[in-house]
């Protein structure tokens, strides 16, 4: 496989997609004040157009887009490459940023009579910077440029956490910064080790050169652990709940939907493109095992949250775990390599599906807060009457995550189940199914509270701005309809059926029923129930509630600094040993 | 034998200082340990003939970071006792020690297995240097072969500054960073702050200028200039402008903006982003560097000056 190191038609769109948001940052900073938002809006329009142009160019080419920067071809220079997964992510991010941008227009307007206000100015700069960094992550063909992208992403993401300037959010931001930087250092260490062995950092040149050896495994293990810390995969998630729950909704949406996907994407690059034949199946089982643990812990703890934003943050923890289930399923036993195929497509689809749904859910949570003046889950009654679109958005986002036809998550789950079945890894099938039920449980819990009739003396709910509702709803619908991409994507459309066919309808109902049972068992506190049901539930809850409390206790322990530091080292060592042991 | 000692002594001292910095409990001694560590690292890089890296380590790794840490430790003094009370349990500390030992051991073994001589692009970087017009291959890497990384790094620095500013309270947004320093106008600090900057600025500009052909460059030069600026600030001879000033914002973004503009010139003349037309490489590189140097110096200085604290009048 000799990499093509010459610029392809349409390749020029790649540096454009990276730099346009950053030009927006520079212009916004220089013009300042009230202009920052207009600059951001213009940039979003142009960036969305660029993303669509990239997609159409890639479809025309039928192959990766390549751009050789400065005319210096690798290994000396840097090439940008956009393969199928990169193009899919670029388009998805552009759509999500557009939705969030429209939503944030209201929240981050500069107040009248002020030349420039802190939060709006920062928000628009950081939103664009996150976008440019992510595009760089997707198309960078060079491991060091990817490091620069990680740095950009970290510095753009961290201040988003502390936009409201409260002490606790500052603490959350610093926590995120320090842990993410530790991850960056581990990644950089791996880059250095790879360069010292192979004399190149270009991914396409590196792939045929890498060979088994202690230094390569050490590098891969360090880089993987560092990236997982930045992705907040369980048990390296100490920074995620306070950061994602404490930020303003429009910022939480960016952090939860998009920022964590950057480091996740680089793990894919490392495992599937840099050293597909070296990492081995045992390491992938560990990776997916951590993912399974994330699903369990994230979902059960989500059910025990009193506040909606924390519930959604823990749901992100669980959904991140879901993303990593695809790794052992992308392993091809015949060649002993990780391959691009259905499992990878499913993973990317899952990532996009979560990006759109989770952005919509955080935005809906923000609207709930506006309407009720709080986001206590137990006191949401009446919200459905005050702003039905918000409730609809939350439910659609949740349903999309549950994996009901025709959502992206549904298609992803089908593909992963087929891959697990094909490779005889039945245990991942049960994780996937259980994960779907757990997701359903917290969605059902919140939906049930939202749909309750308000008490007679309940305080009135304020109405919320319509453009914000529509932006959130649009993203939720995107996620819900994502499965339709199978029609013109690389995924066999035979995976899609009629959502109202008895079999599919039955499966959907079973999922909802199972999720409801889980919610009854683990939710704390429980919404008011009919007496008979509550008697049955309370008997079983004598067992399940302490179990949930134990998980919560373990989670609190893992999120202590010292323990999280030890976990990071432990994860790095475990990956190193498993990669060694495989040969 | 003497040669061995010449190389071994800094290496052993670096290790010893690393251990000291890790184990010492108080923030300030740890910072001092880190400063000394940075100086010795600079020596080690010179011994390894990595003069460019040594300069960077001295300016940014040791100098700038050291200054940041000293100021942070001064601010943290009040919280130190509280932090010490949160000491993790013995079992946890033992686990951390064992794991750190394992990782260190794994890294040490790894380093020993690396190929010697290491594969490198140094030869190729030299072979293609002619069209770039510069004499220092590191400058060729930074400004030609991997110009995109340098461009993006200059934006990273800008984002770091935005991050520092984000720590400001809402009411101080747009105001002046940090406290106003009131030093004795006849004291030693004020004296040094009057005498040193003219020399320091010349040294900084010199290091920037020779970067084209010899070790040096804009990052190191900018750090020295920024340090001189900070000296006059801390001596109370000048004050930081409010962050809302338009000229300051323009100066901050000018470097990366000119870099991108030159990249676009490449698109117009050669059809490739960040490519330099024949014979124009050196002048265009100089244009970028002249634009970047003040932006970098200002950004670094402002990062050290801290978040806005005093509302603009």
mmCIF file with all atom_site columns, C-alpha atoms in Angstrom, chain B residues 212-286:
data_model
loop_
_atom_site.group_PDB
_atom_site.id
_atom_site.type_symbol
_atom_site.label_atom_id
_atom_site.label_alt_id
_atom_site.label_comp_id
_atom_site.label_asym_id
_atom_site.label_entity_id
_atom_site.label_seq_id
_atom_site.pdbx_PDB_ins_code
_atom_site.Cartn_x
_atom_site.Cartn_y
_atom_site.Cartn_z
_atom_site.occupancy
_atom_site.B_iso_or_equiv
_atom_site.pdbx_formal_charge
_atom_site.auth_seq_id
_atom_site.auth_comp_id
_atom_site.auth_asym_id
_atom_site.auth_atom_id
_atom_site.pdbx_PDB_model_num
ATOM 1  C CA . UNK B 1 212 ? 16.826  32.172 9.878  1.00 0.00 ? 212 UNK B CA 1
ATOM 2  C CA . UNK B 1 213 ? 20.354  30.815 9.714  1.00 0.00 ? 213 UNK B CA 1
ATOM 3  C CA . UNK B 1 214 ? 21.439  29.886 13.235 1.00 0.00 ? 214 UNK B CA 1
ATOM 4  C CA . UNK B 1 215 ? 19.796  28.610 16.424 1.00 0.00 ? 215 UNK B CA 1
ATOM 5  C CA . UNK B 1 216 ? 17.142  31.039 17.595 1.00 0.00 ? 216 UNK B CA 1
ATOM 6  C CA . UNK B 1 217 ? 13.804  32.205 16.299 1.00 0.00 ? 217 UNK B CA 1
ATOM 7  C CA . UNK B 1 218 ? 10.626  34.096 16.972 1.00 0.00 ? 218 UNK B CA 1
ATOM 8  C CA . UNK B 1 219 ? 9.332   32.062 19.917 1.00 0.00 ? 219 UNK B CA 1
ATOM 9  C CA . UNK B 1 220 ? 12.532  32.402 21.922 1.00 0.00 ? 220 UNK B CA 1
ATOM 10 C CA . UNK B 1 221 ? 13.023  36.043 20.936 1.00 0.00 ? 221 UNK B CA 1
ATOM 11 C CA . UNK B 1 222 ? 9.428   36.885 21.758 1.00 0.00 ? 222 UNK B CA 1
ATOM 12 C CA . UNK B 1 223 ? 9.777   35.301 25.194 1.00 0.00 ? 223 UNK B CA 1
ATOM 13 C CA . UNK B 1 224 ? 12.743  37.517 26.023 1.00 0.00 ? 224 UNK B CA 1
ATOM 14 C CA . UNK B 1 225 ? 10.937  40.640 24.842 1.00 0.00 ? 225 UNK B CA 1
ATOM 15 C CA . UNK B 1 226 ? 7.865   39.618 26.847 1.00 0.00 ? 226 UNK B CA 1
ATOM 16 C CA . UNK B 1 227 ? 10.060  39.125 29.923 1.00 0.00 ? 227 UNK B CA 1
ATOM 17 C CA . UNK B 1 228 ? 11.420  42.650 29.547 1.00 0.00 ? 228 UNK B CA 1
ATOM 18 C CA . UNK B 1 229 ? 7.907   44.027 29.329 1.00 0.00 ? 229 UNK B CA 1
ATOM 19 C CA . UNK B 1 230 ? 6.906   42.135 32.454 1.00 0.00 ? 230 UNK B CA 1
ATOM 20 C CA . UNK B 1 231 ? 9.917   43.504 34.276 1.00 0.00 ? 231 UNK B CA 1
ATOM 21 C CA . UNK B 1 232 ? 8.771   47.077 33.667 1.00 0.00 ? 232 UNK B CA 1
ATOM 22 C CA . UNK B 1 233 ? 5.254   46.061 34.748 1.00 0.00 ? 233 UNK B CA 1
ATOM 23 C CA . UNK B 1 234 ? 6.377   44.503 37.998 1.00 0.00 ? 234 UNK B CA 1
ATOM 24 C CA . UNK B 1 235 ? 8.593   47.480 38.772 1.00 0.00 ? 235 UNK B CA 1
ATOM 25 C CA . UNK B 1 236 ? 5.525   49.672 38.462 1.00 0.00 ? 236 UNK B CA 1
ATOM 26 C CA . UNK B 1 237 ? 7.025   51.637 35.563 1.00 0.00 ? 237 UNK B CA 1
ATOM 27 C CA . UNK B 1 238 ? 4.180   50.846 33.214 1.00 0.00 ? 238 UNK B CA 1
ATOM 28 C CA . UNK B 1 239 ? 0.724   49.290 33.306 1.00 0.00 ? 239 UNK B CA 1
ATOM 29 C CA . UNK B 1 240 ? -0.987  46.673 31.160 1.00 0.00 ? 240 UNK B CA 1
ATOM 30 C CA . UNK B 1 241 ? -3.482  48.156 28.743 1.00 0.00 ? 241 UNK B CA 1
ATOM 31 C CA . UNK B 1 242 ? -7.131  47.098 29.186 1.00 0.00 ? 242 UNK B CA 1
ATOM 32 C CA . UNK B 1 243 ? -7.881  43.990 27.151 1.00 0.00 ? 243 UNK B CA 1
ATOM 33 C CA . UNK B 1 244 ? -10.686 45.757 25.311 1.00 0.00 ? 244 UNK B CA 1
ATOM 34 C CA . UNK B 1 245 ? -8.249  48.076 23.482 1.00 0.00 ? 245 UNK B CA 1
ATOM 35 C CA . UNK B 1 246 ? -8.727  47.645 19.750 1.00 0.00 ? 246 UNK B CA 1
ATOM 36 C CA . UNK B 1 247 ? -5.050  48.178 18.844 1.00 0.00 ? 247 UNK B CA 1
ATOM 37 C CA . UNK B 1 248 ? -4.069  45.447 21.257 1.00 0.00 ? 248 UNK B CA 1
ATOM 38 C CA . UNK B 1 249 ? -6.567  42.975 19.831 1.00 0.00 ? 249 UNK B CA 1
ATOM 39 C CA . UNK B 1 250 ? -5.342  43.745 16.323 1.00 0.00 ? 250 UNK B CA 1
ATOM 40 C CA . UNK B 1 251 ? -1.724  43.271 17.357 1.00 0.00 ? 251 UNK B CA 1
ATOM 41 C CA . UNK B 1 252 ? -2.620  39.946 19.002 1.00 0.00 ? 252 UNK B CA 1
ATOM 42 C CA . UNK B 1 253 ? -4.228  38.483 15.888 1.00 0.00 ? 253 UNK B CA 1
ATOM 43 C CA . UNK B 1 254 ? -1.883  40.127 13.374 1.00 0.00 ? 254 UNK B CA 1
ATOM 44 C CA . UNK B 1 255 ? 0.701   37.321 13.483 1.00 0.00 ? 255 UNK B CA 1
ATOM 45 C CA . UNK B 1 256 ? -1.588  34.373 12.715 1.00 0.00 ? 256 UNK B CA 1
ATOM 46 C CA . UNK B 1 257 ? -3.619  36.540 10.305 1.00 0.00 ? 257 UNK B CA 1
ATOM 47 C CA . UNK B 1 258 ? -0.550  37.490 8.259  1.00 0.00 ? 258 UNK B CA 1
ATOM 48 C CA . UNK B 1 259 ? 0.550   33.840 8.319  1.00 0.00 ? 259 UNK B CA 1
ATOM 49 C CA . UNK B 1 260 ? -2.777  32.785 6.801  1.00 0.00 ? 260 UNK B CA 1
ATOM 50 C CA . UNK B 1 261 ? -2.623  35.676 4.309  1.00 0.00 ? 261 UNK B CA 1
ATOM 51 C CA . UNK B 1 262 ? 0.815   34.552 3.109  1.00 0.00 ? 262 UNK B CA 1
ATOM 52 C CA . UNK B 1 263 ? -0.594  31.036 2.806  1.00 0.00 ? 263 UNK B CA 1
ATOM 53 C CA . UNK B 1 264 ? -3.298  32.440 0.540  1.00 0.00 ? 264 UNK B CA 1
ATOM 54 C CA . UNK B 1 265 ? -0.650  34.279 -1.488 1.00 0.00 ? 265 UNK B CA 1
ATOM 55 C CA . UNK B 1 266 ? 0.734   30.788 -2.070 1.00 0.00 ? 266 UNK B CA 1
ATOM 56 C CA . UNK B 1 267 ? -2.653  29.694 -3.400 1.00 0.00 ? 267 UNK B CA 1
ATOM 57 C CA . UNK B 1 268 ? -2.758  32.633 -5.812 1.00 0.00 ? 268 UNK B CA 1
ATOM 58 C CA . UNK B 1 269 ? 0.810   32.345 -7.099 1.00 0.00 ? 269 UNK B CA 1
ATOM 59 C CA . UNK B 1 270 ? 1.515   28.615 -6.995 1.00 0.00 ? 270 UNK B CA 1
ATOM 60 C CA . UNK B 1 271 ? -1.912  27.082 -6.512 1.00 0.00 ? 271 UNK B CA 1
ATOM 61 C CA . UNK B 1 272 ? -0.990  25.563 -3.145 1.00 0.00 ? 272 UNK B CA 1
ATOM 62 C CA . UNK B 1 273 ? -1.760  26.823 0.351  1.00 0.00 ? 273 UNK B CA 1
ATOM 63 C CA . UNK B 1 274 ? 1.369   27.751 2.329  1.00 0.00 ? 274 UNK B CA 1
ATOM 64 C CA . UNK B 1 275 ? 3.650   27.226 -0.679 1.00 0.00 ? 275 UNK B CA 1
ATOM 65 C CA . UNK B 1 276 ? 6.153   29.967 -1.466 1.00 0.00 ? 276 UNK B CA 1
ATOM 66 C CA . UNK B 1 277 ? 6.701   31.047 -5.093 1.00 0.00 ? 277 UNK B CA 1
ATOM 67 C CA . UNK B 1 278 ? 10.217  30.456 -6.440 1.00 0.00 ? 278 UNK B CA 1
ATOM 68 C CA . UNK B 1 279 ? 12.713  32.942 -5.104 1.00 0.00 ? 279 UNK B CA 1
ATOM 69 C CA . UNK B 1 280 ? 10.180  34.486 -2.744 1.00 0.00 ? 280 UNK B CA 1
ATOM 70 C CA . UNK B 1 281 ? 10.426  31.993 0.080  1.00 0.00 ? 281 UNK B CA 1
ATOM 71 C CA . UNK B 1 282 ? 12.881  33.881 2.271  1.00 0.00 ? 282 UNK B CA 1
ATOM 72 C CA . UNK B 1 283 ? 11.168  37.305 2.008  1.00 0.00 ? 283 UNK B CA 1
ATOM 73 C CA . UNK B 1 284 ? 7.744   35.785 2.663  1.00 0.00 ? 284 UNK B CA 1
ATOM 74 C CA . UNK B 1 285 ? 9.061   33.814 5.642  1.00 0.00 ? 285 UNK B CA 1
ATOM 75 C CA . UNK B 1 286 ? 10.487  37.063 6.977  1.00 0.00 ? 286 UNK B CA 1
#
